[in-house]
mmCIF file of C-alpha atoms in Angstrom:
data_model
loop_
_atom_site.group_PDB
_atom_site.id
_atom_site.type_symbol
_atom_site.label_atom_id
_atom_site.label_comp_id
_atom_site.label_asym_id
_atom_site.label_seq_id
_atom_site.Cartn_x
_atom_site.Cartn_y
_atom_site.Cartn_z
ATOM 1 C CA MET A 1 0.000 0.000 0.000
ATOM 2 C CA HIS A 2 1.252 3.456 -0.828
ATOM 3 C CA ALA A 3 1.904 5.204 2.460
ATOM 4 C CA ASP A 4 0.701 8.657 1.482
ATOM 5 C CA SER A 5 -2.481 7.635 -0.310
ATOM 6 C CA ARG A 6 -4.182 7.937 3.041
ATOM 7 C CA THR A 7 -1.969 10.318 5.055
ATOM 8 C CA PRO A 8 -3.727 13.644 4.293
ATOM 9 C CA LYS A 9 -6.823 12.408 6.128
ATOM 10 C CA ILE A 10 -4.643 11.080 8.945
ATOM 11 C CA TYR A 11 -3.159 14.572 9.278
ATOM 12 C CA HIS A 12 -6.633 15.972 9.862
ATOM 13 C CA LYS A 13 -7.835 13.077 12.021
ATOM 14 C CA PHE A 14 -4.939 12.953 14.500
ATOM 15 C CA GLY A 15 -3.190 16.276 13.941
ATOM 16 C CA TRP A 16 0.118 14.591 13.157
ATOM 17 C CA SER A 17 2.760 16.530 11.240
ATOM 18 C CA ARG A 18 4.258 15.312 7.991
ATOM 19 C CA GLY A 19 7.471 14.693 9.889
ATOM 20 C CA THR A 20 5.607 12.266 12.175
ATOM 21 C CA ILE A 21 4.087 10.442 9.218
ATOM 22 C CA GLY A 22 7.466 10.479 7.492
ATOM 23 C CA ALA A 23 9.047 8.844 10.551
ATOM 24 C CA ALA A 24 6.633 5.890 10.327
ATOM 25 C CA VAL A 25 7.266 5.587 6.605
ATOM 26 C CA SER A 26 11.028 5.729 7.177
ATOM 27 C CA VAL A 27 10.860 2.865 9.695
ATOM 28 C CA ASN A 28 8.834 0.863 7.174
ATOM 29 C CA LEU A 29 11.300 1.532 4.369
ATOM 30 C CA ALA A 30 14.374 0.828 6.501
ATOM 31 C CA LEU A 31 13.022 -2.513 7.751
ATOM 32 C CA TYR A 32 11.964 -3.397 4.209
ATOM 33 C CA GLY A 33 15.623 -3.261 3.266
ATOM 34 C CA LEU A 34 17.264 -4.566 6.448
ATOM 35 C CA THR A 35 15.022 -7.642 6.472
ATOM 36 C CA ALA A 36 15.852 -8.592 2.874
ATOM 37 C CA PRO A 37 19.291 -10.234 3.320
ATOM 38 C CA PHE A 38 18.053 -12.313 6.260
ATOM 39 C CA ALA A 39 14.953 -13.280 4.265
ATOM 40 C CA ALA A 40 17.177 -14.505 1.418
ATOM 41 C CA ALA A 41 19.066 -16.742 3.867
ATOM 42 C CA LEU A 42 15.794 -17.907 5.462
ATOM 43 C CA MET A 43 14.567 -18.947 2.017
ATOM 44 C CA ASP A 44 17.625 -21.182 1.768
ATOM 45 C CA ARG A 45 16.781 -22.620 5.198
ATOM 46 C CA PHE A 46 12.979 -22.975 5.184
ATOM 47 C CA GLY A 47 12.050 -22.517 1.540
ATOM 48 C CA ILE A 48 10.584 -19.675 -0.490
ATOM 49 C CA ARG A 49 6.986 -20.768 0.021
ATOM 50 C CA ARG A 50 7.037 -20.700 3.829
ATOM 51 C CA VAL A 51 8.830 -17.369 4.063
ATOM 52 C CA VAL A 52 6.477 -15.642 1.622
ATOM 53 C CA ALA A 53 3.339 -17.061 3.270
ATOM 54 C CA VAL A 54 4.432 -15.850 6.718
ATOM 55 C CA ALA A 55 5.402 -12.454 5.295
ATOM 56 C CA LEU A 56 1.971 -11.930 3.736
ATOM 57 C CA THR A 57 0.328 -12.801 7.044
ATOM 58 C CA VAL A 58 2.474 -10.259 8.903
ATOM 59 C CA ILE A 59 1.568 -7.566 6.351
ATOM 60 C CA ALA A 60 -2.118 -8.325 6.817
ATOM 61 C CA LEU A 61 -1.749 -8.129 10.600
ATOM 62 C CA GLY A 62 0.127 -4.838 10.532
ATOM 63 C CA SER A 63 -2.209 -3.120 8.082
ATOM 64 C CA GLY A 64 -5.331 -4.428 9.814
ATOM 65 C CA LEU A 65 -4.247 -3.238 13.254
ATOM 66 C CA THR A 66 -3.887 0.362 12.054
ATOM 67 C CA VAL A 67 -7.689 0.555 12.104
ATOM 68 C CA TRP A 68 -7.586 0.781 15.909
ATOM 69 C CA MET A 69 -4.582 3.094 16.307
ATOM 70 C CA THR A 70 -4.974 6.292 18.315
ATOM 71 C CA ALA A 71 -1.349 7.368 18.851
ATOM 72 C CA ALA A 72 1.724 7.941 16.694
ATOM 73 C CA TRP A 73 3.689 5.098 18.312
ATOM 74 C CA GLN A 74 0.992 2.673 17.147
ATOM 75 C CA LEU A 75 1.501 3.852 13.570
ATOM 76 C CA LEU A 76 5.228 3.230 14.006
ATOM 77 C CA LEU A 77 4.511 -0.256 15.362
ATOM 78 C CA CYS A 78 1.871 -1.380 12.870
ATOM 79 C CA TRP A 79 2.864 0.321 9.645
ATOM 80 C CA GLY A 80 6.540 0.861 10.389
ATOM 81 C CA LEU A 81 7.519 -2.389 12.133
ATOM 82 C CA LEU A 82 5.050 -5.096 11.050
ATOM 83 C CA VAL A 83 4.396 -4.042 7.461
ATOM 84 C CA GLY A 84 8.086 -3.199 7.051
ATOM 85 C CA LEU A 85 9.161 -6.666 8.212
ATOM 86 C CA GLY A 86 6.545 -8.429 6.103
ATOM 87 C CA SER A 87 7.217 -6.526 2.900
ATOM 88 C CA GLY A 88 10.975 -6.801 3.439
ATOM 89 C CA SER A 89 10.692 -10.588 3.515
ATOM 90 C CA MET A 90 9.283 -10.434 -0.020
ATOM 91 C CA ALA A 91 11.671 -7.735 -1.201
ATOM 92 C CA LEU A 92 13.819 -7.851 -4.288
ATOM 93 C CA ALA A 93 16.032 -10.469 -2.647
ATOM 94 C CA PHE A 94 13.095 -12.779 -3.382
ATOM 95 C CA ALA A 95 13.463 -12.000 -7.086
ATOM 96 C CA ALA A 96 17.215 -12.613 -6.824
ATOM 97 C CA THR A 97 16.697 -15.992 -5.145
ATOM 98 C CA VAL A 98 14.084 -17.154 -7.655
ATOM 99 C CA THR A 99 16.179 -15.995 -10.612
ATOM 100 C CA ASN A 100 19.339 -17.706 -9.367
ATOM 101 C CA ARG A 101 17.561 -20.996 -8.668
ATOM 102 C CA TRP A 102 15.305 -21.302 -11.683
ATOM 103 C CA PHE A 103 17.396 -19.708 -14.479
ATOM 104 C CA THR A 104 20.941 -19.894 -15.800
ATOM 105 C CA THR A 105 20.317 -17.781 -18.922
ATOM 106 C CA ARG A 106 18.304 -14.596 -19.535
ATOM 107 C CA ARG A 107 18.524 -13.722 -15.883
ATOM 108 C CA GLY A 108 18.439 -9.994 -16.616
ATOM 109 C CA LEU A 109 15.129 -10.252 -18.442
ATOM 110 C CA VAL A 110 13.627 -12.456 -15.729
ATOM 111 C CA THR A 111 14.770 -10.046 -13.036
ATOM 112 C CA GLY A 112 13.136 -7.201 -14.921
ATOM 113 C CA ILE A 113 9.843 -9.077 -15.186
ATOM 114 C CA LEU A 114 9.803 -10.032 -11.508
ATOM 115 C CA THR A 115 10.650 -6.562 -10.262
ATOM 116 C CA ALA A 116 8.072 -5.046 -12.605
ATOM 117 C CA ALA A 117 5.436 -6.980 -10.662
ATOM 118 C CA SER A 118 5.652 -4.413 -7.856
ATOM 119 C CA ALA A 119 4.763 -1.717 -10.356
ATOM 120 C CA SER A 120 1.762 -3.758 -11.442
ATOM 121 C CA GLY A 121 0.573 -3.844 -7.840
ATOM 122 C CA GLN A 122 0.955 -0.077 -7.645
ATOM 123 C CA LEU A 123 -1.025 0.283 -10.869
ATOM 124 C CA ILE A 124 -3.893 -1.813 -9.513
ATOM 125 C CA PHE A 125 -4.074 -0.662 -5.895
ATOM 126 C CA LEU A 126 -3.155 3.043 -5.849
ATOM 127 C CA PRO A 127 -6.233 4.413 -7.664
ATOM 128 C CA LEU A 128 -8.501 1.979 -5.795
ATOM 129 C CA LEU A 129 -7.121 2.843 -2.369
ATOM 130 C CA SER A 130 -7.183 6.573 -3.101
ATOM 131 C CA TRP A 131 -10.822 6.324 -4.163
ATOM 132 C CA ILE A 132 -11.661 4.428 -0.975
ATOM 133 C CA VAL A 133 -9.895 7.056 1.153
ATOM 134 C CA GLU A 134 -11.630 9.959 -0.587
ATOM 135 C CA THR A 135 -15.075 8.319 -0.644
ATOM 136 C CA TYR A 136 -15.088 6.678 2.780
ATOM 137 C CA ASP A 137 -12.043 6.897 5.064
ATOM 138 C CA TRP A 138 -8.492 5.598 5.395
ATOM 139 C CA ARG A 139 -9.632 2.692 7.611
ATOM 140 C CA PRO A 140 -11.444 0.778 4.827
ATOM 141 C CA ALA A 141 -8.302 1.216 2.714
ATOM 142 C CA ALA A 142 -6.193 -0.381 5.448
ATOM 143 C CA VAL A 143 -8.641 -3.276 5.718
ATOM 144 C CA THR A 144 -8.516 -3.712 1.932
ATOM 145 C CA VAL A 145 -4.738 -4.108 2.050
ATOM 146 C CA ALA A 146 -5.013 -6.633 4.898
ATOM 147 C CA LEU A 147 -7.635 -8.729 3.108
ATOM 148 C CA ALA A 148 -5.711 -8.637 -0.180
ATOM 149 C CA ALA A 149 -2.569 -9.920 1.540
ATOM 150 C CA LEU A 150 -4.464 -12.725 3.257
ATOM 151 C CA ALA A 151 -6.195 -13.701 0.009
ATOM 152 C CA VAL A 152 -2.843 -14.411 -1.658
ATOM 153 C CA VAL A 153 -1.576 -16.762 1.074
ATOM 154 C CA PRO A 154 -3.468 -19.897 -0.127
ATOM 155 C CA PHE A 155 -2.213 -19.397 -3.685
ATOM 156 C CA VAL A 156 1.376 -19.060 -2.448
ATOM 157 C CA TRP A 157 1.080 -22.230 -0.376
ATOM 158 C CA LEU A 158 -0.519 -24.299 -3.140
ATOM 159 C CA LEU A 159 1.326 -23.048 -6.224
ATOM 160 C CA LEU A 160 4.749 -21.674 -5.273
ATOM 161 C CA ARG A 161 7.670 -24.117 -5.367
ATOM 162 C CA ASP A 162 11.126 -23.663 -3.878
ATOM 163 C CA HIS A 163 13.298 -25.294 -6.553
ATOM 164 C CA PRO A 164 12.988 -26.683 -10.117
ATOM 165 C CA ALA A 165 13.733 -30.174 -8.746
ATOM 166 C CA ASP A 166 10.449 -30.011 -6.784
ATOM 167 C CA VAL A 167 8.583 -30.397 -10.071
ATOM 168 C CA GLY A 168 11.177 -32.526 -11.862
ATOM 169 C CA LEU A 169 12.609 -29.732 -14.012
ATOM 170 C CA LYS A 170 16.099 -28.436 -14.643
ATOM 171 C CA PRO A 171 16.804 -24.689 -14.388
ATOM 172 C CA TYR A 172 15.996 -22.781 -17.557
ATOM 173 C CA GLY A 173 19.064 -22.806 -19.783
ATOM 174 C CA ALA A 174 20.890 -25.512 -17.789
ATOM 175 C CA ASP A 175 22.301 -28.536 -19.593
ATOM 176 C CA GLU A 176 21.747 -30.947 -16.716
ATOM 177 C CA PHE A 177 19.193 -31.623 -13.995
ATOM 178 C CA VAL A 178 20.158 -29.934 -10.696
ATOM 179 C CA PRO A 179 19.151 -31.770 -7.491
ATOM 180 C CA LYS A 180 17.523 -29.719 -4.789
ATOM 181 C CA PRO A 181 20.199 -28.745 -2.263
ATOM 182 C CA PRO A 182 19.719 -29.482 1.437
ATOM 183 C CA PRO A 183 18.539 -26.660 3.719
ATOM 184 C CA VAL A 184 21.282 -24.240 4.683
ATOM 185 C CA THR A 185 21.286 -23.852 8.459
ATOM 186 C CA GLY A 186 22.539 -20.855 10.421
ATOM 187 C CA ALA A 187 20.691 -18.278 8.322
ATOM 188 C CA ALA A 188 21.553 -15.307 10.529
ATOM 189 C CA ARG A 189 25.205 -16.346 10.865
ATOM 190 C CA ARG A 190 25.547 -16.844 7.134
ATOM 191 C CA THR A 191 23.888 -13.500 6.366
ATOM 192 C CA VAL A 192 26.241 -11.596 8.649
ATOM 193 C CA GLY A 193 29.242 -13.583 7.381
ATOM 194 C CA VAL A 194 28.472 -12.693 3.774
ATOM 195 C CA LEU A 195 28.228 -9.035 4.795
ATOM 196 C CA ARG A 196 31.602 -9.186 6.542
ATOM 197 C CA SER A 197 33.222 -10.519 3.395
ATOM 198 C CA ALA A 198 31.445 -8.102 1.063
ATOM 199 C CA VAL A 199 32.305 -4.940 3.004
ATOM 200 C CA ARG A 200 35.987 -5.658 2.392
ATOM 201 C CA THR A 201 35.473 -5.100 -1.330
ATOM 202 C CA GLY A 202 35.186 -1.788 -3.153
ATOM 203 C CA PRO A 203 32.344 -2.792 -5.509
ATOM 204 C CA PHE A 204 30.059 -3.474 -2.542
ATOM 205 C CA TRP A 205 30.336 0.101 -1.278
ATOM 206 C CA LEU A 206 29.795 1.541 -4.745
ATOM 207 C CA LEU A 207 26.767 -0.669 -5.357
ATOM 208 C CA ALA A 208 25.379 0.111 -1.908
ATOM 209 C CA GLY A 209 25.969 3.835 -2.395
ATOM 210 C CA THR A 210 24.312 4.006 -5.801
ATOM 211 C CA PHE A 211 21.368 1.921 -4.630
ATOM 212 C CA ALA A 212 20.950 4.107 -1.526
ATOM 213 C CA ILE A 213 20.557 7.079 -3.852
ATOM 214 C CA CYS A 214 18.165 5.016 -5.957
ATOM 215 C CA GLY A 215 15.957 4.439 -2.911
ATOM 216 C CA ALA A 216 16.225 8.064 -1.844
ATOM 217 C CA SER A 217 15.048 9.288 -5.261
ATOM 218 C CA THR A 218 12.185 6.779 -5.690
ATOM 219 C CA ASN A 219 10.553 5.206 -2.617
ATOM 220 C CA GLY A 220 11.750 7.862 -0.211
ATOM 221 C CA LEU A 221 11.043 10.833 -2.459
ATOM 222 C CA ILE A 222 8.428 10.309 -5.153
ATOM 223 C CA GLN A 223 6.466 7.450 -3.597
ATOM 224 C CA THR A 224 6.305 9.153 -0.196
ATOM 225 C CA HIS A 225 6.162 12.854 -1.015
ATOM 226 C CA PHE A 226 4.825 13.278 -4.557
ATOM 227 C CA VAL A 227 1.146 13.099 -3.539
ATOM 228 C CA PRO A 228 1.382 15.642 -0.683
ATOM 229 C CA ALA A 229 3.642 17.881 -2.812
ATOM 230 C CA ALA A 230 1.138 17.862 -5.653
ATOM 231 C CA HIS A 231 -1.643 18.490 -3.126
ATOM 232 C CA ASP A 232 0.321 21.541 -1.897
ATOM 233 C CA HIS A 233 -0.008 22.933 -5.430
ATOM 234 C CA GLY A 234 -3.772 22.361 -5.533
ATOM 235 C CA LEU A 235 -3.868 19.030 -7.369
ATOM 236 C CA PRO A 236 -6.532 16.653 -5.948
ATOM 237 C CA ILE A 237 -5.183 13.639 -4.069
ATOM 238 C CA THR A 238 -6.916 11.163 -6.366
ATOM 239 C CA ALA A 239 -5.382 12.824 -9.430
ATOM 240 C CA ALA A 240 -1.892 12.768 -7.884
ATOM 241 C CA ALA A 241 -2.269 9.107 -6.905
ATOM 242 C CA SER A 242 -3.416 8.318 -10.433
ATOM 243 C CA LEU A 243 -0.217 9.891 -11.756
ATOM 244 C CA LEU A 244 1.755 7.516 -9.528
ATOM 245 C CA ALA A 245 -0.266 4.667 -10.987
ATOM 246 C CA VAL A 246 0.742 5.835 -14.470
ATOM 247 C CA ILE A 247 4.354 5.692 -13.294
ATOM 248 C CA GLY A 248 3.569 2.070 -12.486
ATOM 249 C CA VAL A 249 2.437 1.427 -16.069
ATOM 250 C CA PHE A 250 5.650 2.703 -17.587
ATOM 251 C CA ASP A 251 7.702 1.182 -14.794
ATOM 252 C CA VAL A 252 6.640 -2.247 -16.052
ATOM 253 C CA VAL A 253 7.821 -1.378 -19.547
ATOM 254 C CA GLY A 254 11.050 0.246 -18.388
ATOM 255 C CA THR A 255 12.059 -2.521 -15.987
ATOM 256 C CA ILE A 256 11.462 -5.343 -18.444
ATOM 257 C CA ALA A 257 13.355 -3.403 -21.104
ATOM 258 C CA SER A 258 16.177 -2.806 -18.625
ATOM 259 C CA GLY A 259 16.389 -6.547 -17.993
ATOM 260 C CA TRP A 260 16.660 -7.150 -21.731
ATOM 261 C CA PHE A 261 19.375 -4.478 -21.999
ATOM 262 C CA THR A 262 21.261 -5.975 -19.042
ATOM 263 C CA ASP A 263 21.621 -9.290 -20.869
ATOM 264 C CA ARG A 264 23.225 -7.436 -23.800
ATOM 265 C CA PHE A 265 25.053 -4.327 -22.548
ATOM 266 C CA GLU A 266 27.482 -3.420 -19.785
ATOM 267 C CA PRO A 267 25.506 -2.981 -16.523
ATOM 268 C CA ARG A 268 27.738 -0.152 -15.247
ATOM 269 C CA ARG A 269 26.986 2.051 -18.228
ATOM 270 C CA LEU A 270 23.292 1.296 -17.997
ATOM 271 C CA LEU A 271 23.270 2.380 -14.354
ATOM 272 C CA ALA A 272 25.110 5.604 -15.188
ATOM 273 C CA VAL A 273 22.573 6.489 -17.880
ATOM 274 C CA TYR A 274 19.601 5.653 -15.657
ATOM 275 C CA TYR A 275 20.805 7.775 -12.724
ATOM 276 C CA ALA A 276 21.804 10.713 -14.918
ATOM 277 C CA LEU A 277 18.410 10.825 -16.620
ATOM 278 C CA ARG A 278 16.575 10.466 -13.310
ATOM 279 C CA GLY A 279 18.513 13.324 -11.749
ATOM 280 C CA LEU A 280 17.817 15.564 -14.734
ATOM 281 C CA SER A 281 14.080 14.897 -14.528
ATOM 282 C CA LEU A 282 13.953 15.696 -10.789
ATOM 283 C CA LEU A 283 15.575 19.093 -11.364
ATOM 284 C CA PHE A 284 12.646 20.060 -13.606
ATOM 285 C CA LEU A 285 9.858 18.726 -11.358
ATOM 286 C CA PRO A 286 9.343 21.873 -9.195
ATOM 287 C CA MET A 287 8.462 23.803 -12.344
ATOM 288 C CA LEU A 288 5.884 21.223 -13.403
ATOM 289 C CA LEU A 289 3.732 20.946 -10.282
ATOM 290 C CA GLY A 290 0.429 22.810 -10.431
ATOM 291 C CA PRO A 291 -3.333 22.619 -9.749
ATOM 292 C CA SER A 292 -4.005 20.673 -12.946
ATOM 293 C CA ILE A 293 -2.398 17.941 -15.029
ATOM 294 C CA HIS A 294 -0.754 19.350 -18.145
ATOM 295 C CA PRO A 295 1.264 17.750 -20.982
ATOM 296 C CA THR A 296 4.676 18.512 -19.475
ATOM 297 C CA MET A 297 3.691 16.736 -16.253
ATOM 298 C CA ILE A 298 2.530 13.723 -18.257
ATOM 299 C CA PHE A 299 5.905 13.719 -20.028
ATOM 300 C CA PHE A 300 7.688 13.727 -16.649
ATOM 301 C CA ILE A 301 5.529 10.870 -15.373
ATOM 302 C CA VAL A 302 6.233 8.753 -18.462
ATOM 303 C CA PHE A 303 9.948 9.567 -18.457
ATOM 304 C CA TYR A 304 10.336 8.973 -14.727
ATOM 305 C CA GLY A 305 8.240 5.813 -14.830
ATOM 306 C CA LEU A 306 10.494 4.212 -17.416
ATOM 307 C CA ASP A 307 13.427 4.775 -15.035
ATOM 308 C CA TRP A 308 11.719 3.929 -11.706
ATOM 309 C CA VAL A 309 13.258 0.522 -10.930
ATOM 310 C CA ALA A 310 15.193 0.068 -14.159
ATOM 311 C CA THR A 311 18.293 0.113 -11.924
ATOM 312 C CA VAL A 312 17.457 -3.284 -10.393
ATOM 313 C CA PRO A 313 18.485 -5.681 -13.226
ATOM 314 C CA PRO A 314 21.957 -4.154 -13.803
ATOM 315 C CA THR A 315 22.580 -3.831 -10.042
ATOM 316 C CA LEU A 316 21.669 -7.473 -9.492
ATOM 317 C CA ALA A 317 23.780 -8.495 -12.485
ATOM 318 C CA LEU A 318 26.795 -6.745 -10.964
ATOM 319 C CA CYS A 319 26.152 -8.436 -7.599
ATOM 320 C CA ARG A 320 25.999 -11.817 -9.329
ATOM 321 C CA GLU A 321 29.165 -11.054 -11.279
ATOM 322 C CA GLN A 322 31.087 -9.967 -8.187
ATOM 323 C CA TYR A 323 29.804 -12.373 -5.523
ATOM 324 C CA GLY A 324 28.628 -15.552 -7.271
ATOM 325 C CA GLU A 325 26.548 -17.932 -5.172
ATOM 326 C CA ASP A 326 26.252 -15.388 -2.346
ATOM 327 C CA SER A 327 24.845 -12.783 -4.728
ATOM 328 C CA ALA A 328 21.254 -13.018 -3.458
ATOM 329 C CA ILE A 329 22.341 -12.236 0.106
ATOM 330 C CA VAL A 330 24.765 -9.520 -1.025
ATOM 331 C CA PHE A 331 21.986 -8.009 -3.101
ATOM 332 C CA GLY A 332 19.819 -8.132 0.019
ATOM 333 C CA TRP A 333 22.387 -5.989 1.832
ATOM 334 C CA VAL A 334 22.629 -3.650 -1.147
ATOM 335 C CA LEU A 335 18.837 -3.433 -1.051
ATOM 336 C CA ALA A 336 19.103 -2.572 2.649
ATOM 337 C CA SER A 337 21.151 0.476 1.678
ATOM 338 C CA HIS A 338 18.448 1.309 -0.889
ATOM 339 C CA GLN A 339 15.821 1.350 1.829
ATOM 340 C CA VAL A 340 17.996 3.225 4.330
ATOM 341 C CA GLY A 341 18.393 5.932 1.689
ATOM 342 C CA ALA A 342 14.649 5.858 1.107
ATOM 343 C CA ALA A 343 13.946 6.047 4.836
ATOM 344 C CA LEU A 344 16.230 9.055 5.316
ATOM 345 C CA VAL A 345 14.591 11.030 2.526
ATOM 346 C CA ALA A 346 11.093 9.958 3.584
ATOM 347 C CA TYR A 347 11.780 11.468 6.993
ATOM 348 C CA LEU A 348 13.965 14.429 6.001
ATOM 349 C CA GLY A 349 11.650 15.330 3.137
ATOM 350 C CA GLY A 350 8.762 15.671 5.585
ATOM 351 C CA VAL A 351 10.911 17.675 7.981
ATOM 352 C CA ALA A 352 12.023 19.977 5.149
ATOM 353 C CA ARG A 353 8.416 20.521 4.109
ATOM 354 C CA ASP A 354 7.419 21.366 7.685
ATOM 355 C CA ALA A 355 10.379 23.763 8.024
ATOM 356 C CA PHE A 356 10.319 25.555 4.639
ATOM 357 C CA GLY A 357 6.731 25.055 3.500
ATOM 358 C CA THR A 358 7.871 23.614 0.172
ATOM 359 C CA TYR A 359 9.553 20.531 -1.277
ATOM 360 C CA ASP A 360 11.684 22.433 -3.809
ATOM 361 C CA MET A 361 15.010 21.936 -1.999
ATOM 362 C CA VAL A 362 14.279 18.218 -1.675
ATOM 363 C CA TRP A 363 13.809 17.820 -5.445
ATOM 364 C CA TYR A 364 17.024 19.721 -6.233
ATOM 365 C CA ALA A 365 19.110 17.830 -3.670
ATOM 366 C CA SER A 366 17.861 14.487 -4.965
ATOM 367 C CA GLY A 367 18.737 15.469 -8.529
ATOM 368 C CA ALA A 368 22.305 16.242 -7.443
ATOM 369 C CA LEU A 369 22.562 12.904 -5.632
ATOM 370 C CA CYS A 370 21.510 11.068 -8.797
ATOM 371 C CA ALA A 371 24.321 12.774 -10.700
ATOM 372 C CA ALA A 372 26.760 11.494 -8.059
ATOM 373 C CA ALA A 373 25.323 7.973 -8.404
ATOM 374 C CA ALA A 374 25.935 8.055 -12.164
ATOM 375 C CA LEU A 375 29.617 8.769 -11.562
ATOM 376 C CA MET A 376 29.867 6.061 -8.875
ATOM 377 C CA ALA A 377 28.429 3.454 -11.230
ATOM 378 C CA LEU A 378 31.103 4.132 -13.833
ATOM 379 C CA VAL A 379 34.007 3.436 -11.449
ATOM 380 C CA ILE A 380 32.859 -0.054 -10.403
ATOM 381 C CA ARG A 381 35.533 -2.532 -11.471
ATOM 382 C CA ARG A 382 34.171 -5.453 -13.426
ATOM 383 C CA ARG A 383 35.062 -9.123 -13.092
ATOM 384 C CA PRO A 384 35.090 -11.583 -15.992
ATOM 385 C CA VAL A 385 31.770 -13.401 -16.186
ATOM 386 C CA PRO A 386 32.177 -17.201 -15.884
ATOM 387 C CA SER A 387 31.053 -19.250 -18.840
ATOM 388 C CA THR A 388 28.550 -21.179 -16.722
ATOM 389 C CA PRO A 389 27.063 -19.004 -13.958
ATOM 390 C CA ALA A 390 26.998 -20.650 -10.554
ATOM 391 C CA LEU A 391 23.607 -21.572 -9.158
ATOM 392 C CA ALA A 392 22.732 -19.944 -5.831
ATOM 393 C CA VAL A 393 21.247 -22.324 -3.301
#
């Protein structure tokens, strides 16, 4: 659920500042990332199906309990802690694990398709939830999220499989059948051990730094603050949320295309282009916001949507190239930096709005950060790609 699709009414209901709301969102975003590497290791221990089913249940619990909240700490607990933990357990490390297990070729394209699924959810739910909030209240929207999460659990349990060997198949592109590996015990120890090894390498810090800026300029900035910023300029909440849904449409196209490009072009250069274009678009955004939707705003939405999570396939490809069979867990830690960056901007963006009465400085600062990320991507040293990629287990 998009955090700010319901926050304007929460402002009026409880009198909370945007900084308070931003704090809850920042906890959610940070836990989304910090949970991911441990979730990847837990999938190796207990299986993908069990981890995803439990995560969906936790999301339903956290969203449902917000109906009865009366204080800011309850928002931090329900939306920040529970929904953050649940969504983090199904984060992009899930896509990395599935891709590594089920595919040995066309991994970039598959990664793009799987990560584009989040944009599809945004496309479906944002306009619906915004309509519910505007027509009724934010509580029915929270219940809708809880029921939707619970409704998916039976399908996950019945249809999702942990490994190709479970259904007698070999990984796509593999020459031989790969037996299902035994469960890997010591998930927490392994996760921390992989981090200790990765932090000793330069590429890890560059990947983590660029992905932190990615999170700051997407989830932390646009996803959290675009709706209230547009509302500041007189645009109705439902119209602003619909623009985010349009971002979701083009995000699907852009991410799948990015996966296709990643299989064919150098990932570092792709990342540099993506961050440079994103930063340029953010510098123009303050001039585009207004009380109505005009063609230049539509152009921004389309342009930005194509670049929303296009960074994921090349970032994951570089993690796989650098760290082999530990790439899913390393990518989980890189994703943690993504969400820490998102959490910081989610909070600081709200504080800046409360202090200055405008988001303009936030847009400009984020544009400058994206330019820095483009330069960081170009200095990542590449390793030769092995002829037969190792399967992560």
